[in-house]
Amino acid sequence: MEIKISGGHVRRVPGADAPMNALAIQARKVANFLPLSVRRAGADIVHNVDDKYTGIRVNTKRGPVVLEMPTGDANYRLVHQLPEPNEDGRTEVEMRHFPQIYKPQGIAHILGEFLQSRGFLS
Protein backbone atom coordinates (compact mmCIF):
# COMPACT_ATOMS: atom_id res chain seq x y z
CA MET A 1 0.00 0.00 0.00
CA GLU A 2 1.20 3.51 -0.72
CA ILE A 3 0.48 6.59 1.38
CA LYS A 4 0.91 10.26 0.51
CA ILE A 5 1.33 12.98 3.14
CA SER A 6 0.72 16.48 1.90
CA GLY A 7 -0.29 19.57 3.83
CA GLY A 8 -0.61 17.52 7.01
CA HIS A 9 -3.23 15.26 5.40
CA VAL A 10 -2.57 11.55 5.08
CA ARG A 11 -4.30 9.61 2.33
CA ARG A 12 -3.94 6.30 0.57
CA VAL A 13 -2.77 6.37 -3.03
CA PRO A 14 -4.33 3.85 -5.41
CA GLY A 15 -1.90 2.08 -7.74
CA ALA A 16 -2.94 4.04 -10.82
CA ASP A 17 -2.31 7.39 -9.08
CA ALA A 18 0.98 6.42 -7.40
CA PRO A 19 4.02 8.56 -8.23
CA MET A 20 6.34 7.11 -10.88
CA ASN A 21 9.53 9.04 -10.09
CA ALA A 22 12.91 7.40 -9.48
CA LEU A 23 12.56 7.41 -5.68
CA ALA A 24 9.14 5.75 -5.77
CA ILE A 25 10.38 3.05 -8.15
CA GLN A 26 13.41 2.44 -5.93
CA ALA A 27 11.19 2.13 -2.84
CA ARG A 28 8.96 -0.40 -4.62
CA LYS A 29 12.00 -2.47 -5.65
CA VAL A 30 13.22 -2.64 -2.04
CA ALA A 31 9.70 -3.36 -0.72
CA ASN A 32 9.41 -6.38 -3.03
CA PHE A 33 12.31 -8.06 -1.20
CA LEU A 34 11.34 -7.27 2.42
CA PRO A 35 11.38 -10.27 4.78
CA LEU A 36 8.03 -11.68 5.88
CA SER A 37 8.50 -10.42 9.46
CA VAL A 38 8.79 -6.83 8.18
CA ARG A 39 5.79 -7.21 5.88
CA ARG A 40 3.69 -8.59 8.74
CA ALA A 41 4.59 -5.60 10.90
CA GLY A 42 2.90 -3.38 8.32
CA ALA A 43 5.32 -1.97 5.77
CA ASP A 44 3.99 0.86 3.59
CA ILE A 45 5.57 3.05 0.95
CA VAL A 46 5.29 6.68 2.04
CA HIS A 47 5.53 9.77 -0.16
CA ASN A 48 5.89 12.61 2.35
CA VAL A 49 5.63 15.91 0.49
CA ASP A 50 5.81 17.94 3.72
CA ASP A 51 9.16 16.50 4.88
CA LYS A 52 10.37 15.92 1.29
CA TYR A 53 11.16 12.21 1.35
CA THR A 54 9.99 8.93 -0.13
CA GLY A 55 10.55 5.78 1.88
CA ILE A 56 9.29 2.58 3.40
CA ARG A 57 7.52 2.94 6.75
CA VAL A 58 7.32 -0.07 9.08
CA ASN A 59 4.90 0.09 12.01
CA THR A 60 6.89 -1.68 14.72
CA LYS A 61 5.99 -2.37 18.34
CA ARG A 62 8.32 0.50 19.39
CA GLY A 63 6.88 3.02 16.94
CA PRO A 64 7.19 3.69 13.22
CA VAL A 65 10.56 3.24 11.52
CA VAL A 66 11.20 4.76 8.07
CA LEU A 67 13.82 3.78 5.52
CA GLU A 68 14.28 6.99 3.55
CA MET A 69 15.35 6.66 -0.09
CA PRO A 70 18.47 8.69 -0.92
CA THR A 71 18.52 11.64 -3.28
CA GLY A 72 21.67 12.30 -5.30
CA ASP A 73 24.77 10.85 -3.62
CA ALA A 74 23.25 10.78 -0.14
CA ASN A 75 23.00 7.65 2.01
CA TYR A 76 19.95 5.59 2.89
CA ARG A 77 18.65 6.70 6.29
CA LEU A 78 16.90 4.49 8.83
CA VAL A 79 14.86 6.80 11.07
CA HIS A 80 12.78 6.04 14.18
CA GLN A 81 9.85 8.47 14.30
CA LEU A 82 8.94 9.41 17.86
CA PRO A 83 5.27 9.74 18.86
CA GLU A 84 6.03 12.92 20.83
CA PRO A 85 9.04 15.25 20.79
CA ASN A 86 11.79 14.21 23.20
CA GLU A 87 13.63 16.48 25.67
CA ASP A 88 15.57 18.11 22.82
CA GLY A 89 12.41 18.73 20.78
CA ARG A 90 13.34 16.18 18.11
CA THR A 91 10.58 14.09 16.55
CA GLU A 92 12.86 11.56 14.86
CA VAL A 93 16.10 9.75 15.62
CA GLU A 94 18.43 8.53 12.87
CA MET A 95 19.37 4.99 13.88
CA ARG A 96 21.58 4.06 10.95
CA HIS A 97 22.67 5.16 7.51
CA PHE A 98 24.37 3.17 4.78
CA PRO A 99 25.68 3.92 1.27
CA GLN A 100 24.01 3.26 -2.05
CA ILE A 101 26.37 0.41 -2.97
CA TYR A 102 23.80 -2.29 -2.15
CA LYS A 103 21.20 -3.82 -4.45
CA PRO A 104 17.50 -3.75 -3.42
CA GLN A 105 17.79 -7.28 -1.97
CA GLY A 106 20.68 -6.19 0.25
CA ILE A 107 18.88 -3.08 1.45
CA ALA A 108 15.78 -5.09 2.35
CA HIS A 109 17.97 -7.63 4.18
CA ILE A 110 19.80 -4.90 6.14
CA LEU A 111 16.47 -3.35 7.15
CA GLY A 112 14.96 -6.67 8.23
CA GLU A 113 18.01 -7.79 10.20
CA PHE A 114 18.41 -4.42 11.90
CA LEU A 115 14.78 -4.33 13.06
CA GLN A 116 14.84 -7.97 14.18
CA SER A 117 18.13 -7.74 16.08
CA ARG A 118 17.18 -4.50 17.89
CA GLY A 119 13.82 -5.81 19.11
CA PHE A 120 11.57 -3.70 16.90
CA LEU A 121 9.75 -6.74 15.52
CA SER A 122 7.95 -9.45 17.48
XYZ file of N, CA and C in Angstrom:
366
model
N 0.845 -1.166 0.000
C 0.000 0.000 0.000
C 0.895 1.235 0.000
N 0.448 2.268 -0.663
C 1.197 3.511 -0.719
C 0.386 4.624 -0.075
N 1.092 5.489 0.646
C 0.480 6.589 1.380
C 1.151 7.883 0.945
N 0.360 8.947 0.825
C 0.911 10.263 0.508
C 0.550 11.227 1.624
N 1.549 11.980 2.097
C 1.333 12.979 3.144
C 1.600 14.341 2.515
N 0.582 15.164 2.501
C 0.715 16.484 1.904
C -0.144 17.472 2.673
N 0.441 18.564 3.088
C -0.294 19.574 3.832
C -0.828 19.068 5.157
N -0.156 18.088 5.750
C -0.611 17.524 7.010
C -1.714 16.499 6.868
N -2.171 16.235 5.641
C -3.232 15.259 5.400
C -2.623 13.961 4.887
N -3.046 12.865 5.473
C -2.567 11.548 5.084
C -3.669 10.861 4.295
N -3.297 10.336 3.124
C -4.295 9.613 2.326
C -3.628 8.460 1.589
N -4.427 7.449 1.326
C -3.943 6.302 0.565
C -3.895 6.671 -0.903
N -2.920 6.102 -1.604
C -2.767 6.367 -3.025
C -3.051 5.077 -3.777
N -4.087 5.056 -4.611
C -4.326 3.853 -5.412
C -3.191 3.645 -6.412
N -3.008 2.422 -6.846
C -1.903 2.075 -7.742
C -1.821 2.919 -8.995
N -2.951 3.264 -9.584
C -2.942 4.040 -10.816
C -2.479 5.475 -10.582
N -2.675 6.011 -9.385
C -2.308 7.392 -9.079
C -0.967 7.517 -8.358
N -0.287 6.404 -8.142
C 0.979 6.418 -7.403
C 2.062 7.136 -8.213
N 2.931 7.873 -7.530
C 4.022 8.557 -8.234
C 4.925 7.562 -8.959
N 5.458 7.978 -10.100
C 6.340 7.111 -10.879
C 7.730 7.725 -11.026
N 8.188 8.467 -10.017
C 9.530 9.037 -10.086
C 10.564 7.999 -9.657
N 11.835 8.352 -9.762
C 12.908 7.399 -9.477
C 12.897 6.915 -8.028
N 12.588 7.807 -7.085
C 12.564 7.405 -5.676
C 11.443 6.418 -5.389
N 10.278 6.643 -5.971
C 9.138 5.746 -5.765
C 9.429 4.363 -6.350
N 10.038 4.332 -7.516
C 10.376 3.051 -8.147
C 11.413 2.311 -7.301
N 12.392 3.040 -6.787
C 13.411 2.442 -5.933
C 12.794 1.881 -4.647
N 11.856 2.609 -4.052
C 11.187 2.130 -2.836
C 10.389 0.867 -3.119
N 9.731 0.807 -4.268
C 8.964 -0.397 -4.623
C 9.879 -1.595 -4.829
N 11.047 -1.366 -5.434
C 12.000 -2.467 -5.648
C 12.455 -3.043 -4.307
N 12.787 -2.178 -3.367
C 13.222 -2.643 -2.044
C 12.071 -3.350 -1.335
N 10.867 -2.789 -1.412
C 9.705 -3.364 -0.724
C 9.385 -4.769 -1.231
N 9.674 -5.046 -2.484
C 9.409 -6.378 -3.027
C 10.266 -7.459 -2.377
N 11.395 -7.082 -1.790
C 12.310 -8.060 -1.196
C 12.301 -8.046 0.332
N 11.377 -7.324 0.952
C 11.337 -7.271 2.416
C 11.039 -8.651 3.004
N 11.680 -8.998 4.115
C 11.384 -10.270 4.776
C 9.933 -10.312 5.271
N 9.417 -11.493 5.458
C 8.031 -11.676 5.884
C 7.756 -11.000 7.226
N 8.714 -11.033 8.142
C 8.504 -10.415 9.455
C 8.282 -8.909 9.334
N 8.961 -8.269 8.391
C 8.792 -6.831 8.185
C 7.448 -6.557 7.508
N 7.082 -7.389 6.561
C 5.791 -7.211 5.876
C 4.626 -7.393 6.847
N 4.747 -8.368 7.750
C 3.690 -8.594 8.741
C 3.534 -7.419 9.696
N 4.637 -6.744 9.992
C 4.593 -5.595 10.900
C 3.830 -4.432 10.283
N 3.657 -4.438 8.989
C 2.905 -3.383 8.324
C 3.803 -2.400 7.605
N 4.442 -2.841 6.546
C 5.321 -1.973 5.768
C 4.516 -1.275 4.676
N 4.663 0.050 4.593
C 3.986 0.862 3.586
C 5.011 1.753 2.904
N 4.757 2.063 1.648
C 5.574 3.045 0.947
C 4.952 4.407 1.204
N 5.781 5.356 1.643
C 5.287 6.682 2.037
C 5.920 7.735 1.143
N 5.080 8.615 0.600
C 5.526 9.773 -0.162
C 5.173 10.991 0.684
N 6.147 11.499 1.445
C 5.895 12.610 2.354
C 6.329 13.910 1.678
N 5.356 14.661 1.178
C 5.630 15.912 0.491
C 6.052 16.978 1.492
N 5.500 16.937 2.704
C 5.815 17.938 3.721
C 7.287 17.873 4.153
N 7.777 16.668 4.434
C 9.163 16.504 4.879
C 10.110 16.176 3.727
N 9.582 16.114 2.517
C 10.368 15.916 1.291
C 11.177 14.624 1.296
N 10.497 13.493 1.498
C 11.160 12.207 1.349
C 10.178 11.162 0.846
N 10.734 10.129 0.242
C 9.988 8.929 -0.125
C 10.696 7.776 0.570
N 9.926 6.879 1.163
C 10.547 5.784 1.883
C 9.590 4.666 2.194
N 10.085 3.724 2.966
C 9.293 2.578 3.403
C 9.103 2.720 4.904
N 7.840 2.785 5.326
C 7.517 2.941 6.750
C 7.059 1.596 7.295
N 7.661 1.195 8.415
C 7.317 -0.066 9.079
C 6.750 0.284 10.442
N 5.548 -0.164 10.718
C 4.900 0.087 12.011
C 5.331 -0.999 12.990
N 6.351 -0.699 13.786
C 6.893 -1.683 14.721
C 6.245 -1.523 16.089
N 6.572 -2.441 16.992
C 5.993 -2.369 18.336
C 6.588 -1.223 19.150
N 7.698 -0.638 18.701
C 8.316 0.498 19.386
C 8.112 1.802 18.628
N 7.182 1.813 17.700
C 6.884 3.018 16.936
C 7.314 2.875 15.490
N 6.881 3.799 14.644
C 7.189 3.689 13.217
C 8.677 3.930 12.919
N 9.193 3.128 11.998
C 10.562 3.244 11.518
C 10.484 3.459 10.011
N 11.236 4.433 9.493
C 11.196 4.762 8.070
C 12.572 4.581 7.458
N 12.621 3.856 6.347
C 13.819 3.776 5.525
C 13.650 4.817 4.427
N 14.410 5.908 4.511
C 14.282 6.991 3.546
C 15.174 6.713 2.340
N 14.602 6.849 1.138
C 15.347 6.656 -0.089
C 16.281 7.850 -0.303
N 17.508 7.594 -0.752
C 18.470 8.687 -0.917
C 18.231 9.505 -2.182
N 18.566 10.773 -2.108
C 18.525 11.637 -3.282
C 19.959 12.016 -3.620
N 20.305 11.981 -4.875
C 21.668 12.297 -5.296
C 22.651 11.265 -4.780
N 23.730 11.740 -4.152
C 24.767 10.850 -3.623
C 24.613 10.595 -2.133
N 23.486 10.954 -1.574
C 23.252 10.782 -0.137
C 23.126 9.301 0.218
N 23.137 9.015 1.504
C 22.998 7.655 2.013
C 21.536 7.331 2.301
N 21.240 6.022 2.369
C 19.949 5.586 2.892
C 19.928 5.944 4.365
N 18.780 6.373 4.870
C 18.647 6.697 6.288
C 17.568 5.822 6.903
N 17.871 5.254 8.062
C 16.898 4.489 8.825
C 16.537 5.335 10.040
N 15.283 5.809 10.088
C 14.861 6.800 11.068
C 13.724 6.247 11.917
N 13.860 6.401 13.245
C 12.784 6.040 14.177
C 11.979 7.301 14.453
N 10.702 7.305 14.074
C 9.847 8.474 14.301
C 9.231 8.364 15.691
N 9.437 9.401 16.487
C 8.941 9.405 17.862
C 7.498 9.899 17.907
N 6.668 9.310 18.775
C 5.265 9.740 18.858
C 5.118 11.163 19.389
N 6.035 11.564 20.265
C 6.032 12.918 20.831
C 7.469 13.426 20.825
N 7.666 14.724 20.746
C 9.036 15.247 20.792
C 9.735 14.872 22.099
N 11.040 14.550 22.002
C 11.794 14.209 23.204
C 12.264 15.478 23.910
N 13.174 15.343 24.880
C 13.625 16.483 25.668
C 14.262 17.573 24.804
N 14.901 17.162 23.710
C 15.573 18.110 22.822
C 14.626 18.708 21.784
N 13.381 18.234 21.755
C 12.410 18.727 20.778
C 12.448 17.998 19.449
N 13.255 16.941 19.368
C 13.337 16.180 18.105
C 12.165 15.213 18.001
N 11.683 15.025 16.785
C 10.577 14.091 16.554
C 11.040 12.829 15.844
N 12.330 12.764 15.496
C 12.864 11.563 14.862
C 14.317 11.369 15.273
N 14.738 10.100 15.254
C 16.097 9.746 15.617
C 16.664 8.893 14.489
N 17.782 9.331 13.916
C 18.432 8.529 12.874
C 19.168 7.386 13.548
N 18.774 6.152 13.236
C 19.371 4.990 13.877
C 20.571 4.467 13.095
N 20.498 4.592 11.775
C 21.577 4.056 10.953
C 21.506 4.689 9.580
N 22.644 4.781 8.914
C 22.667 5.159 7.514
C 23.690 4.273 6.815
N 23.461 4.010 5.540
C 24.375 3.171 4.782
C 24.395 3.630 3.331
N 25.508 3.383 2.622
C 25.683 3.920 1.272
C 24.822 3.211 0.237
N 24.840 3.779 -0.963
C 24.014 3.260 -2.054
C 24.688 2.127 -2.827
N 25.650 1.455 -2.246
C 26.369 0.413 -2.974
C 25.607 -0.910 -3.020
N 24.527 -1.027 -2.245
C 23.798 -2.294 -2.153
C 22.658 -2.360 -3.160
N 22.354 -3.576 -3.580
C 21.199 -3.821 -4.445
C 19.935 -3.811 -3.583
N 18.750 -3.752 -4.203
C 17.504 -3.749 -3.417
C 17.382 -4.930 -2.457
N 17.845 -6.111 -2.856
C 17.788 -7.279 -1.973
C 18.621 -7.053 -0.723
N 19.804 -6.458 -0.881
C 20.675 -6.194 0.251
C 20.106 -5.149 1.193
N 19.485 -4.127 0.633
C 18.882 -3.079 1.453
C 17.737 -3.655 2.274
N 16.898 -4.465 1.636
C 15.784 -5.093 2.347
C 16.299 -6.012 3.448
N 17.382 -6.731 3.175
C 17.969 -7.629 4.176
C 18.530 -6.833 5.355
N 19.240 -5.742 5.072
C 19.797 -4.904 6.135
C 18.680 -4.359 7.019
N 17.609 -3.875 6.393
C 16.469 -3.346 7.146
C 15.857 -4.414 8.036
N 15.583 -5.588 7.469
C 14.963 -6.669 8.235
C 15.821 -7.136 9.389
N 17.117 -7.332 9.148
C 18.015 -7.792 10.201
C 18.189 -6.749 11.298
N 18.261 -5.481 10.915
C 18.410 -4.424 11.904
C 17.193 -4.377 12.823
N 16.000 -4.393 12.248
C 14.780 -4.329 13.059
C 14.631 -5.560 13.945
N 14.962 -6.724 13.400
C 14.836 -7.971 14.178
C 15.843 -8.009 15.324
N 17.085 -7.633 15.050
C 18.135 -7.736 16.076
C 17.999 -6.673 17.174
N 17.343 -5.569 16.892
C 17.179 -4.496 17.885
C 15.861 -4.570 18.632
N 15.068 -5.607 18.371
C 13.825 -5.811 19.111
C 12.646 -4.971 18.643
N 12.689 -4.467 17.420
C 11.571 -3.699 16.901
C 10.438 -4.592 16.411
N 10.762 -5.810 16.025
C 9.753 -6.744 15.516
C 9.496 -7.838 16.538
N 8.273 -8.393 16.529
C 7.947 -9.454 17.484
C 8.424 -10.787 16.995
